[in-house]
Amino acid sequence: MSFFGGAGDLELFLSRARVMSAGAVSVCLGVTPASGLGLAAATLPSAFFLASSEGA
């Protein structure tokens, strides 16, 4: 079956789409723990800053 002008184009498209989706999932998972770690690290200093500015 011929799609997109050639015999192997559909298989090539599907294999590239599979690789790109697998890469996108790993990137999204990496960004999620990194942003969670950043939020966790920023919570304590911001709490101390707000407590000191409220007490002053």
CSV table of C-alpha atoms in Angstrom, one decimal:
chain,number,residue,atom,x,y,z
A,1,MET,CA,0.0,0.0,0.0
A,2,SER,CA,1.4,3.3,-1.0
A,3,PHE,CA,1.0,6.4,1.1
A,4,PHE,CA,2.6,9.8,0.8
A,5,GLY,CA,4.1,9.1,-2.6
A,6,GLY,CA,6.2,6.0,-1.7
A,7,ALA,CA,6.0,2.4,-0.5
A,8,GLY,CA,8.1,2.8,2.7
A,9,ASP,CA,6.9,6.3,3.7
A,10,LEU,CA,4.1,5.1,6.0
A,11,GLU,CA,6.4,2.7,7.9
A,12,LEU,CA,9.1,5.4,8.1
A,13,PHE,CA,6.6,7.9,9.4
A,14,LEU,CA,5.2,5.5,12.0
A,15,SER,CA,8.6,4.5,13.2
A,16,ARG,CA,9.7,8.1,13.6
A,17,ALA,CA,6.5,9.0,15.4
A,18,ARG,CA,7.0,6.1,17.8
A,19,VAL,CA,10.6,7.3,18.6
A,20,MET,CA,9.5,10.9,19.0
A,21,SER,CA,6.6,9.9,21.4
A,22,ALA,CA,8.9,7.8,23.5
A,23,GLY,CA,11.4,10.6,23.7
A,24,ALA,CA,8.6,13.1,24.6
A,25,VAL,CA,7.5,10.9,27.5
A,26,SER,CA,10.9,10.6,29.0
A,27,VAL,CA,11.4,14.4,28.7
A,28,CYS,CA,8.1,15.1,30.4
A,29,LEU,CA,8.9,12.7,33.2
A,30,GLY,CA,12.3,14.4,33.7
A,31,VAL,CA,10.8,17.9,33.8
A,32,THR,CA,8.2,16.8,36.3
A,33,PRO,CA,10.7,15.6,39.0
A,34,ALA,CA,13.0,18.6,38.3
A,35,SER,CA,10.2,21.1,38.8
A,36,GLY,CA,9.0,19.3,41.9
A,37,LEU,CA,12.5,19.3,43.3
A,38,GLY,CA,12.8,23.0,42.5
A,39,LEU,CA,9.5,23.8,44.3
A,40,ALA,CA,10.5,21.7,47.3
A,41,ALA,CA,13.9,23.4,47.5
A,42,ALA,CA,12.3,26.9,47.2
A,43,THR,CA,9.6,26.3,49.9
A,44,LEU,CA,11.8,26.5,53.0
A,45,PRO,CA,13.6,29.7,52.1
A,46,SER,CA,10.4,31.4,51.1
A,47,ALA,CA,8.7,30.3,54.3
A,48,PHE,CA,11.6,31.8,56.3
A,49,PHE,CA,11.5,35.0,54.3
A,50,LEU,CA,7.7,35.4,54.8
A,51,ALA,CA,8.0,34.6,58.5
A,52,SER,CA,10.8,37.2,59.0
A,53,SER,CA,9.0,39.9,57.1
A,54,GLU,CA,5.7,39.2,59.0
A,55,GLY,CA,7.4,39.4,62.3
A,56,ALA,CA,9.3,42.7,61.6
